[in-house]
XYZ file of C-alpha atoms in Angstrom:
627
model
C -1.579 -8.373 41.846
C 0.424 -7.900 38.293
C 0.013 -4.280 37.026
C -2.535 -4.825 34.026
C -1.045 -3.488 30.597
C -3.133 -3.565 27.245
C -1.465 -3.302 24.181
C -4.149 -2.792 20.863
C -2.955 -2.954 17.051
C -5.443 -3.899 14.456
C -4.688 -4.706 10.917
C -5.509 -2.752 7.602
C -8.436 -4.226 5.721
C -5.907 -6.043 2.505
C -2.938 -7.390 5.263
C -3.339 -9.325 7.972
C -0.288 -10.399 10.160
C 1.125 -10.838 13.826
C 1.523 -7.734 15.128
C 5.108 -6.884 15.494
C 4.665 -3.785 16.307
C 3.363 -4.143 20.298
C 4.995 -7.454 20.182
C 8.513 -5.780 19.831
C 7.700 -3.307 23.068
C 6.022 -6.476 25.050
C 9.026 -8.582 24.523
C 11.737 -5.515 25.172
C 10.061 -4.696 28.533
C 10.138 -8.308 29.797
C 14.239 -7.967 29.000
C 14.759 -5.241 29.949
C 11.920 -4.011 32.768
C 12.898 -3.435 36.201
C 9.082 -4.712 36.779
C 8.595 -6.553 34.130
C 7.849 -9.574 37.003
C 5.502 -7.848 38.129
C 3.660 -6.329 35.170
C 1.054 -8.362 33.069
C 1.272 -6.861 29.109
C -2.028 -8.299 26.964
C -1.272 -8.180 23.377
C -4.602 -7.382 21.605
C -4.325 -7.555 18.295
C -7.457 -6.803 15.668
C -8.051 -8.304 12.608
C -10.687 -5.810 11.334
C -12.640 -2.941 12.613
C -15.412 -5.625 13.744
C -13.462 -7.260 15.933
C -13.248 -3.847 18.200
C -16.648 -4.053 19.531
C -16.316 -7.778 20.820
C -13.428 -7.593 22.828
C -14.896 -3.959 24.447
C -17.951 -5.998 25.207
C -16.122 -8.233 27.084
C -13.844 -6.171 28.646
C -15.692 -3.912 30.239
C -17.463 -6.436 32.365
C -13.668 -7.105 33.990
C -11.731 -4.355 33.017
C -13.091 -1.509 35.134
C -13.111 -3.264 38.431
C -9.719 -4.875 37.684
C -8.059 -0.970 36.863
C -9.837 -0.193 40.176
C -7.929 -2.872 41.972
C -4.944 -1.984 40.431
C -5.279 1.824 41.685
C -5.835 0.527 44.988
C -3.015 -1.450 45.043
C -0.724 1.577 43.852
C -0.413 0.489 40.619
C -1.151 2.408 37.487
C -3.005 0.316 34.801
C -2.155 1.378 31.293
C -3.733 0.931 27.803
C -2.108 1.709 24.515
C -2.823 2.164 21.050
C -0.432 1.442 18.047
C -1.895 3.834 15.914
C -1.470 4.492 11.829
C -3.973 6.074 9.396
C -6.035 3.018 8.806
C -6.875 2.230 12.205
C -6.617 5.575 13.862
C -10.422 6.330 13.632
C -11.552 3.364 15.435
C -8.769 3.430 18.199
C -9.764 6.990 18.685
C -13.228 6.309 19.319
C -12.244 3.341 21.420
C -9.933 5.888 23.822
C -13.047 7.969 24.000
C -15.529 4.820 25.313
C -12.358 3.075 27.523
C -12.412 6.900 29.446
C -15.906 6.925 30.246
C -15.540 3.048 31.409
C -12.900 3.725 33.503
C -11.452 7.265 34.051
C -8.287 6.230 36.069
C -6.661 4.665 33.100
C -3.985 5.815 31.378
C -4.101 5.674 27.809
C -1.173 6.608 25.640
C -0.428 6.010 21.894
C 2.608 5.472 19.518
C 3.294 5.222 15.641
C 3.314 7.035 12.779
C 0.226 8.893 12.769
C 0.175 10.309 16.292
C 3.711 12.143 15.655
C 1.744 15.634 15.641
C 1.030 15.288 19.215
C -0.787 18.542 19.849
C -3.286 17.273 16.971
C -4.236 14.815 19.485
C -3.342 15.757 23.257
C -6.509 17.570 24.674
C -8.769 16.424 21.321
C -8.396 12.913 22.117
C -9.014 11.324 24.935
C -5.054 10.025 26.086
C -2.871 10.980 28.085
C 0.766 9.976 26.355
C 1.727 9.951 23.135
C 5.407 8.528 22.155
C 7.830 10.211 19.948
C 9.763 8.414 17.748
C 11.377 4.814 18.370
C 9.346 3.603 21.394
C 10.998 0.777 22.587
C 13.392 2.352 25.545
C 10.590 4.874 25.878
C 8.113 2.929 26.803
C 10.013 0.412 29.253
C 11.442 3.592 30.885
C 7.876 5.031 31.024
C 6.575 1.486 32.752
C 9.270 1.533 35.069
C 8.867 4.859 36.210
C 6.919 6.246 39.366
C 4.010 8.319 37.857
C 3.447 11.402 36.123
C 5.820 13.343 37.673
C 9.004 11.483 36.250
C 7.728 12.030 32.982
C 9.504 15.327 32.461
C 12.524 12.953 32.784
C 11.852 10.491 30.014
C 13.233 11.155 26.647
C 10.420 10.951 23.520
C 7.239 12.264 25.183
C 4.647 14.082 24.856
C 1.767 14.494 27.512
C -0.305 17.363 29.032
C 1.032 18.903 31.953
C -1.548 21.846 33.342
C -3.136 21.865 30.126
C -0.068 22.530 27.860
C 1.530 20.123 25.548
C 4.721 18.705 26.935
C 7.398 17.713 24.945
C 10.415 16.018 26.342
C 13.708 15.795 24.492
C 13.859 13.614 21.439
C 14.955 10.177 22.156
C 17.891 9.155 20.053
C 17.652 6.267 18.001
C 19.152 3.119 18.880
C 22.321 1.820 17.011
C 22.730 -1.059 17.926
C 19.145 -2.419 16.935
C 20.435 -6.293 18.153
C 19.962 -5.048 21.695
C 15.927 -4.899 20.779
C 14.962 -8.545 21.310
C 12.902 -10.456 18.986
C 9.024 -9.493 18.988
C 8.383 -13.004 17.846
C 9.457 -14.169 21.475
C 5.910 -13.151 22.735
C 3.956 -13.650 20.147
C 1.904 -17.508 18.825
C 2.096 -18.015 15.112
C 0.302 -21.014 15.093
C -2.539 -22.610 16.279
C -3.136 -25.173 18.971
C -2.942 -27.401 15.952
C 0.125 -26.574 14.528
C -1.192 -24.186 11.281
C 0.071 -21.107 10.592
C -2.154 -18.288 12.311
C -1.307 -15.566 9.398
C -0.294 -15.794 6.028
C 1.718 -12.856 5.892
C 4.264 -11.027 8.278
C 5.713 -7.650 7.880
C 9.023 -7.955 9.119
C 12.328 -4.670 9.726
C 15.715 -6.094 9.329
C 16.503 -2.250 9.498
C 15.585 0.879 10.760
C 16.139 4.897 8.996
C 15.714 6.199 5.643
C 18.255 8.244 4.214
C 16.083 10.541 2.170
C 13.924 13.307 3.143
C 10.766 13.551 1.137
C 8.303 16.092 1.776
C 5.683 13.929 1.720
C 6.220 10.749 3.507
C 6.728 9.991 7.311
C 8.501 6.639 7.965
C 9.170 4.773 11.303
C 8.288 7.705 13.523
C 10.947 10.011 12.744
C 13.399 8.360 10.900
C 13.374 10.345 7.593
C 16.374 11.591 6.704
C 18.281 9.643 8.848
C 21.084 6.931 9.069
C 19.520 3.371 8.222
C 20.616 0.919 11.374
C 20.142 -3.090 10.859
C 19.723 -5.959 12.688
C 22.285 -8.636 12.432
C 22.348 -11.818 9.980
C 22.240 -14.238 12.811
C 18.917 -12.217 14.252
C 17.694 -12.214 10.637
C 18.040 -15.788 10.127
C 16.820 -17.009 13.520
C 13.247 -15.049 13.158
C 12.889 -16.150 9.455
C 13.288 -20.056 10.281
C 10.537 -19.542 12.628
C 8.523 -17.554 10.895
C 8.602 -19.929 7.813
C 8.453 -23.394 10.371
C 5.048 -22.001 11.378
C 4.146 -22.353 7.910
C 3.503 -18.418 7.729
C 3.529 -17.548 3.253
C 4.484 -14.330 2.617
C 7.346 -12.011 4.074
C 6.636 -8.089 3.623
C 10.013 -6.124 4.583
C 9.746 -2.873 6.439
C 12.600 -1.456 5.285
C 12.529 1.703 3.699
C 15.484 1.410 0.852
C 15.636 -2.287 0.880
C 19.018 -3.203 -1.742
C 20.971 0.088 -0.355
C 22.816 -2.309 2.435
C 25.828 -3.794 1.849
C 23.969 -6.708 3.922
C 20.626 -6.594 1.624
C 22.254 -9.423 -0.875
C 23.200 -11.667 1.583
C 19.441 -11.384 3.214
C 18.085 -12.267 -0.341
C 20.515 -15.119 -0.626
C 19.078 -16.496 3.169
C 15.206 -15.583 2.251
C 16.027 -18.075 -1.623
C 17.904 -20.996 0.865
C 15.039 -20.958 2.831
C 12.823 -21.758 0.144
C 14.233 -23.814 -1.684
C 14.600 -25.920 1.499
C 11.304 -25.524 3.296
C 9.255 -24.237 0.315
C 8.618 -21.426 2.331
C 8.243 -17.977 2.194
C 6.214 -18.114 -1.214
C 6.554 -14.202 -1.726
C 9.037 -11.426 -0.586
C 7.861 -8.208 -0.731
C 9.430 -4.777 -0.161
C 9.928 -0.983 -0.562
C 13.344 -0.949 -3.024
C 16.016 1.152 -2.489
C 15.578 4.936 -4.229
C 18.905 4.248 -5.879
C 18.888 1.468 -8.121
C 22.307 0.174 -8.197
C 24.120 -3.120 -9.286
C 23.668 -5.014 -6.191
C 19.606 -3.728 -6.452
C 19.355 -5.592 -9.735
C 21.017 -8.487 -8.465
C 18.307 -8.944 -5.815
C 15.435 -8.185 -7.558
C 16.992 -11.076 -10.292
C 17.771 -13.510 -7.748
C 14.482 -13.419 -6.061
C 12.538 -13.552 -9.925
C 14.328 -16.380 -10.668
C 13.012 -18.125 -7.406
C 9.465 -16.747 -7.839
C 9.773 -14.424 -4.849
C 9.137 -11.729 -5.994
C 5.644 -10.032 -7.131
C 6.824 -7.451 -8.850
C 9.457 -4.542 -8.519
C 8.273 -1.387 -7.394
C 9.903 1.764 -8.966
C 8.694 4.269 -6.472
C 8.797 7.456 -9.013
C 6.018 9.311 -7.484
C 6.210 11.935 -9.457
C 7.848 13.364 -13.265
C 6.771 16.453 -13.302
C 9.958 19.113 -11.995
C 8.934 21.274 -9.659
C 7.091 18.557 -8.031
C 10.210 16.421 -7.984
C 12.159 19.931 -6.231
C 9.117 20.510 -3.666
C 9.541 16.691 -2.557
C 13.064 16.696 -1.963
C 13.487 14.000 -4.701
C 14.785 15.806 -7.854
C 18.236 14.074 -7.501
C 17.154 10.496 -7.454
C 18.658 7.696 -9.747
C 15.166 6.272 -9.742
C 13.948 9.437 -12.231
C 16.133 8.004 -14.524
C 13.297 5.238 -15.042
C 13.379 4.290 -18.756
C 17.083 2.465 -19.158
C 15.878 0.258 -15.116
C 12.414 -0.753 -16.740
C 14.347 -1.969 -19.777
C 17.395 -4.037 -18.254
C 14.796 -5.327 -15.904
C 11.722 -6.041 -18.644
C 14.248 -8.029 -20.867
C 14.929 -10.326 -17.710
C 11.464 -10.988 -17.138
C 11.260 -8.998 -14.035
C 7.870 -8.348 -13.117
C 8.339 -4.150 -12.664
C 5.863 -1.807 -12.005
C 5.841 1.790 -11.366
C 4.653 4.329 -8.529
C 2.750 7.357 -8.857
C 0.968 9.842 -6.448
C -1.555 12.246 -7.907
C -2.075 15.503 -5.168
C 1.666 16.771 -4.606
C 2.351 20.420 -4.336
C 3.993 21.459 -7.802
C 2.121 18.881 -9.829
C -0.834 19.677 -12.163
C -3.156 17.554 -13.860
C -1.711 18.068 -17.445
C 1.710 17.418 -16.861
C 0.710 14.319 -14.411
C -1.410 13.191 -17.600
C 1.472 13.361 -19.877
C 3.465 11.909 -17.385
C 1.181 8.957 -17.234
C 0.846 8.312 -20.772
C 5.027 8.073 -21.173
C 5.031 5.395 -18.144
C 2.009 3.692 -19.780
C 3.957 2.962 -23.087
C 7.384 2.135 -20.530
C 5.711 0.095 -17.787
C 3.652 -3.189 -17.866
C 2.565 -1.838 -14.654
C 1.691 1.414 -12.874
C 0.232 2.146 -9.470
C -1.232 5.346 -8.776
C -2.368 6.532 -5.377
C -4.072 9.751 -3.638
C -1.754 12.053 -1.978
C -2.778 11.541 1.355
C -1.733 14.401 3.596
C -0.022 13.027 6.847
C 0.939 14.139 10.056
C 4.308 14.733 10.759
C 5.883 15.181 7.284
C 7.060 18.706 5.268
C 3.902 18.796 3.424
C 2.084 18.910 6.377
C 4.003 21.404 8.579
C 4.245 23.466 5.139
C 0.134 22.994 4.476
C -0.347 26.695 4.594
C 2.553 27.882 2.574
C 1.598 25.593 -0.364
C -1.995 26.326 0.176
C -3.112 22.782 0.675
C -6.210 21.831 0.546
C -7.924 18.644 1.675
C -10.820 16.529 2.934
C -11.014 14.204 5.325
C -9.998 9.779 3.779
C -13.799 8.349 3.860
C -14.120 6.381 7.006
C -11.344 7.852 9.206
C -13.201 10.793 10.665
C -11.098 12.796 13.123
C -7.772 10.451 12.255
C -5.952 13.341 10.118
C -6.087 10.864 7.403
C -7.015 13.920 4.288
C -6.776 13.464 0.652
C -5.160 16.521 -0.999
C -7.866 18.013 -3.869
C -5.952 21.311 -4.139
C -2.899 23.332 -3.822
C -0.866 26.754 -4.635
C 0.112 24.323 -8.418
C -3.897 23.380 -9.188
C -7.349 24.357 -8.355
C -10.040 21.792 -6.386
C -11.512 21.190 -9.907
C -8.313 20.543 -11.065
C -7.427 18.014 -7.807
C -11.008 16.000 -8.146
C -10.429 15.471 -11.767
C -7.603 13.697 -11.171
C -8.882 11.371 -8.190
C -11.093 10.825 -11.127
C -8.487 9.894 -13.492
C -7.250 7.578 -10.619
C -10.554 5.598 -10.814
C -10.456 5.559 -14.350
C -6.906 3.626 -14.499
C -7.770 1.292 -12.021
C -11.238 -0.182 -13.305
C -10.160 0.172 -16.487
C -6.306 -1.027 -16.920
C -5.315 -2.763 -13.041
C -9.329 -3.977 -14.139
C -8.339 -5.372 -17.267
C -10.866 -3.863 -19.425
C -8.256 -2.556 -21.913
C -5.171 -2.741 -20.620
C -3.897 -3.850 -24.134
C -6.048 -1.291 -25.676
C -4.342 1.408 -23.806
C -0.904 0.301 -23.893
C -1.100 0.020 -27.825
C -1.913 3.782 -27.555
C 0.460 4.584 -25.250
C 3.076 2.956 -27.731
C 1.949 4.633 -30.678
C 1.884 8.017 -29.039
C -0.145 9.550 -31.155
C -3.162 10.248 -28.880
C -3.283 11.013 -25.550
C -4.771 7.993 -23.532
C -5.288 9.452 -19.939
C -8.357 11.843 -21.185
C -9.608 9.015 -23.214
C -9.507 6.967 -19.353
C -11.641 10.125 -18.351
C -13.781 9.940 -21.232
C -14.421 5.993 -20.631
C -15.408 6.045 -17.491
C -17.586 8.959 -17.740
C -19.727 7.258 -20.081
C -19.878 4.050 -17.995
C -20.861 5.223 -14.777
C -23.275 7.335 -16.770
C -24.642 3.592 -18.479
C -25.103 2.646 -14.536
C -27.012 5.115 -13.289
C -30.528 3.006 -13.060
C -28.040 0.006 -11.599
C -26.042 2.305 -9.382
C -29.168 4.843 -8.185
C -27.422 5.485 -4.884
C -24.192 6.605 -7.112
C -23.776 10.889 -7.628
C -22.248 10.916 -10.593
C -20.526 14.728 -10.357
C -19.542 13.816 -7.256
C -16.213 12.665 -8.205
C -14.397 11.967 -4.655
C -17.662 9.488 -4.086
C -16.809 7.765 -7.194
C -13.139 7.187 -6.393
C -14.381 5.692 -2.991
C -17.211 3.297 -4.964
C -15.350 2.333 -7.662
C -15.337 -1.144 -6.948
C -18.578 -1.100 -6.804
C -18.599 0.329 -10.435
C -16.295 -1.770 -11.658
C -18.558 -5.041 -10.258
C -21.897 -3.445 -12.272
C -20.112 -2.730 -15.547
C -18.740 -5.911 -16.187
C -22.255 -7.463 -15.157
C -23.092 -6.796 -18.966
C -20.064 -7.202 -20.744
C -21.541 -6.392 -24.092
C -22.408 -2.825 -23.625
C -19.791 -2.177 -21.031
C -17.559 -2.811 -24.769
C -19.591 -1.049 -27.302
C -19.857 2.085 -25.149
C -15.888 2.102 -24.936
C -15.687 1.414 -28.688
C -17.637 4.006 -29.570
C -15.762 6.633 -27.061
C -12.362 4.982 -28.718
C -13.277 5.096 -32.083
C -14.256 8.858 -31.566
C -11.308 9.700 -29.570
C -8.994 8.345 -32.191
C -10.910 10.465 -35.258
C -10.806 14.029 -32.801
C -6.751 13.267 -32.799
C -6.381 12.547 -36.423
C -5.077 8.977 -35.746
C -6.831 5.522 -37.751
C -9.120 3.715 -34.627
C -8.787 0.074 -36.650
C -5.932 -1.315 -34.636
C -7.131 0.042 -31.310
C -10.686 -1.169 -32.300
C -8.954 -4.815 -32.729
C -6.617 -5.230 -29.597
C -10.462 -3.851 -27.678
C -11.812 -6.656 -29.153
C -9.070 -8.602 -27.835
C -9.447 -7.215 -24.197
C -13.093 -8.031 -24.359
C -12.137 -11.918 -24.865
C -9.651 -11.340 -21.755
C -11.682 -9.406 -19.729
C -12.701 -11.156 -16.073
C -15.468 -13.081 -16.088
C -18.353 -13.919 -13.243
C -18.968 -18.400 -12.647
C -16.675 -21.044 -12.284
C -13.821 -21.394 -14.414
C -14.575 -21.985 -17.880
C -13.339 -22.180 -21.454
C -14.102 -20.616 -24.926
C -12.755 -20.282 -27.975
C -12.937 -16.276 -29.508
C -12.375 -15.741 -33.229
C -10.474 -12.722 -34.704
C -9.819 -11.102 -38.054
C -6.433 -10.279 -37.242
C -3.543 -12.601 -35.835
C -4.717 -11.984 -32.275
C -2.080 -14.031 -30.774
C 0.890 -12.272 -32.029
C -0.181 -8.910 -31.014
C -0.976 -10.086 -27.699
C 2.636 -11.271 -26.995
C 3.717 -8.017 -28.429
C 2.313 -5.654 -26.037
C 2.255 -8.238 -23.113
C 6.430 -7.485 -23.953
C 5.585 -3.723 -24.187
C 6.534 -3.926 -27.493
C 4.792 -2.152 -30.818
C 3.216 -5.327 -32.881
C 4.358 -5.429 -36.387
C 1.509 -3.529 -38.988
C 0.758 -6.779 -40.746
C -0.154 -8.443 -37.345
C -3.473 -6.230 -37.711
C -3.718 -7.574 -41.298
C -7.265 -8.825 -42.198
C -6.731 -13.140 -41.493
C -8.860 -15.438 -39.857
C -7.209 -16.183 -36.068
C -9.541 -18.113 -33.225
C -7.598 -18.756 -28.986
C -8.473 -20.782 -26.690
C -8.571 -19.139 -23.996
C -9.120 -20.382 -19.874
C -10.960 -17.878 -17.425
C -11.074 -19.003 -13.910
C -14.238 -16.767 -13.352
C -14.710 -15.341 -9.958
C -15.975 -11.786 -11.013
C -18.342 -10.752 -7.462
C -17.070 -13.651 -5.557
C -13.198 -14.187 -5.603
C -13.073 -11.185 -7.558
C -14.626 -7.917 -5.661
C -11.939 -4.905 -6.152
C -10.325 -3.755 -9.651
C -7.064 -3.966 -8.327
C -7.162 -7.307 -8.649
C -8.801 -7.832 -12.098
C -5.639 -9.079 -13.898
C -5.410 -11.649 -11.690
C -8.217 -13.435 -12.787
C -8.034 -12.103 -17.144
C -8.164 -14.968 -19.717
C -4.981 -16.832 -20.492
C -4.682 -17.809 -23.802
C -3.861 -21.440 -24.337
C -3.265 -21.889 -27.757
C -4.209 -21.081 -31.159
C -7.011 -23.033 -32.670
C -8.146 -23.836 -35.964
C -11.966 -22.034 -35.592
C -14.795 -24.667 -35.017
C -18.384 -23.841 -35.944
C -19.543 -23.196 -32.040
C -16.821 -20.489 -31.592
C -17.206 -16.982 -30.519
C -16.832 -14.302 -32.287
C -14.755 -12.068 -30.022
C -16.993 -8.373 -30.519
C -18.368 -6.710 -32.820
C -16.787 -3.206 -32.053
C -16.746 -0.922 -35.446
């Protein structure tokens, strides 16, 4: 018989694509393996948690007895789990039901979240976990003759006696051509011919030159040389991945436009459209130093609607945040001068923030916000989630880190950081809360205008007012939402789609709640509310809307349609814009809100789009009443 192998990925919940990852190992042990004839690799590959409990149904009416034939014949059956924060839960809890099914099996693990081995080895139930690049490692590993050549193997880690073994690091490969192509194992179609993924995340490279404290990429590879396949390799997986009529191309790459090689990868990625149609986006982490040739890219790719936006990963503004995460010399901090260049061409940029480092606090991360709010038409914000194998982590007790576990991964190590030696708990909830706040309310498009015309004024601060907004709304929901704890702010963060979903199931006093709030706001700071009051109004006729798609026509007392294209260009609109005038937009709403619709991220996706201005017929709207 074939020695049975079992190789399980699964997918995060918002991307779903071919899994590369077990693919690349499969295809470089049937190269490469001295038994690769003899050896039968399964590619298992889940497309959400659900999918776990089906295939261990059916497996373990064949899958004991055939790991008992296999350890009859002499051969040692292995399962293994390609493990990262999202799935690492559920894999975990599979190891622990695949032991007590059959005990003779070896289970090992790889990827980024297992790096802290002795988190794992003992805890967990498996046996191996792989160090770093796991390619070599794992065909040396298949090929070898049981536990006791294990000592032998480079990039190991595995109980020996009831100690943690580590074997000596394995060195990265430099010459990443001799790793065959992980598509040569895997189907990306159907029996029919259509594409079986819309998306594929794809490495032309490997290594990250920097060394931030709190990020762990490719399994060791921080801080490190960046290696990279070859154009020819390049070009021969992208024709096939775009002939199986697969959409979307996400990069791996860590610093993708730092490679002398990056531009002419752009260049293939725009021929390749432009003669198949296909890919229809190209996404990417950028490179941390934007240069000339970066700009070039991120142009060339606009102009060929590839790209989605441009990411400016900043992370963090505030100093000794920037010094604690080994990023205080980037050319990205110099943000203002990149979002202009690349605003005037059009470029769709957006900014990155992370809320939990060591050295932040939440009033310099506030003030922090508010500047990118008046600089970017975009801004992402994310948790600080604590991760194994980075500085942060090793360097949890000298910062005085504290954390809880990510809702829904259990044991995985996955831990939001609420607290730290530079802010209290209080201080680390609060702004999980101000997370929330941004996202239903600006990526919600609630008043994104609203806020940006404060942000540009700077003359009140807009992050508490986010606070202050959302306070009052989930308190509004609290006979629709009775499951909802409103002081319990972590719980909030986690339901806040759920929040977003009730408020705008009655528009009308979702806005006069935030009126009054703004209106207040604006008097405590000594600044006139009219203006803001106006451009509300204006978010409330933009705001996503539940149904089909549908049309109406929203009157205004100011010209509504020139202040709109002024802040859409992040740019102050001109004082007699606001002037008292009748102005009345069509404006299109494809509807959606609870079906299409179901997250805030995605609310300005489906906003209003204004058509045109209208002269104001007798059935028209008026847009709010809001003073």
């Amino acid at each position: 018989m074939q020695r049975p192998v079992w190789l399980l990925s699964m997918d995060s919940e918002q991307f779903n694509a071919p899994p590369t990852t077990t693919a690349g190992l499969a295809s470089f042990y049937r190269r490469y393996g001295a038994r690769a004839t003899s050896t039968r690799i399964d590619l298992v590959h889940f497309q959400h948690s659900d999918d776990i409990a089906c295939w261990l149904a059916a497996w373990q009416v064949s899958g004991p007895a055939l790991v008992a034939e296999a350890i009859a014949s002499g051969l040692e059956p292995v399962l293994g789990f390609s493990v990262y924060t999202w799935n690492a839960a559920e894999f975990l809890a599979l190891a622990r039901q695949l032991r007590a099914l059959a005990p003779e099996l070896t289970l090992v693990a790889g990827g980024p979240h297992v790096q802290q081995a002795e988190d794992y080895l003992g805890a967990e139930a498996l046996d191996v976990i792989f160090m770093g690049e796991a390619e070599v490692t794992f065909q040396e590993f298949l090929d070898s003759n049981g536990k006791s050549a294990w000592h032998e193997i480079d990039g190991l880690a595995f109980l020996d006696g009831g100690r943690v073994v580590r074997t000596r690091a394995r060195a990265r490969c430099q010459e990443l051509d001799r790793f065959p192509s992980p598509l040569d194992v895997l189907e990306l179609t159907h029996p029919d011919g259509s594409p079986r993924y819309d998306a594929i995340a794809y490495e032309t490279s490997r290594g990250c030159p920097f060394k931030c404290a709190f990020c762990e990429w490719g399994t060791g590879a921080i801080g490190s040389k960046m290696y990279q396949w070859s154009l020819p390799r390049i070009r021969d997986d992208w024709e096939k991945i775009t002939a199986a009529g697969i959409a979307n191309i996400w990069l791996a790459d860590s610093n993708f436009g730092a490679l002398k090689q990056d531009l002419a990868k752009a260049q293939m990625i725009v021929e390749l459209k432009q003669r198949s149609g296909l890919p229809r986006s190209f996404a990417t982490s950028w490179s941390k130093k934007h240069s000339r040739q970066v700009q070039e890219i991120a142009l060339l790719l606009h102009r060929n609607q590839l790209l989605p936006h441009y990411q400016l990963a900043l992370q963090t503004l505030t100093p000794e945040a920037l010094r604690l995460s080994n990023r205080q010399n980037m050319s990205a901090n110099e943000y203002q001068p990149i979002a202009r260049q690349m605003s005037e061409q059009g470029v769709p940029i957006a900014a990155e923030l992370i809320w939990g480092l060591p050295g932040d606090n939440l009033a310099d991360f506030e003030r922090n916000l508010d500047t990118l709010l008046a600089t970017f038409p975009n801004i992402n914000i994310f948790g600080y989630t604590l991760l194994p194998g980075t500085e942060f982590y090793a360097r949890r007790d000298e910062y005085r880190i504290e954390a809880i576990p990510v809702a829904g991964y259990g044991k995985a190590k996955g831990e939001y950081v609420v607290g730290c030696h530079s802010f209290s708990r209080d201080e680390g909830e609060e702004g999980y809360f101000l997370i929330s706040a941004h996202i239903l309310l600006v990526h919600g498009h609630i008043m994104p205008l609203t806020t940006r015309l404060l942000a540009l004024q700077g003359e009140v601060p807009v992050s508490p007012l986010l606070r202050e907004c959302l306070r009052a709304v989930v308190g509004s929901l609290r006979t629709t939402l009775v499951t909802l704890d409103a002081s319990d702010r972590m719980s909030l963060y986690e339901n806040r789609n759920a929040i977003y979903l009730a408020a705008l199931a009655d528009r009308e006093r979702l806005y006069k709640i935030l009126a009054a709030l703004l209106e207040e706001h604006c008097r405590q700071n000594h600044s006139d509310p009219t203006a803001a009051l106006q451009v509300l109004a204006l978010d409330s006729a933009l705001c996503p809307r539940s149904g089909g798609e549908q049309e109406l026509v929203a009157s205004f007392d100011f010209r509504a349609d020139r202040v709109c294209a002024a802040l859409s260009s992040m740019n102050l609109p001109a004082p007699g814009d606001f002037a008292s005038t009748d102005c009345s937009l069509r404006i299109r709403h494809p509807g959606g809100v609870g079906d299409i619709l179901k997250d805030a991220d995605g609310g300005s996706w489906l906003r209003g789009v204004i058509d045109e201005l209208v002269p104001a017929p007798s059935s028209s709207i008026q847009a709010v009443a809001l003073a």
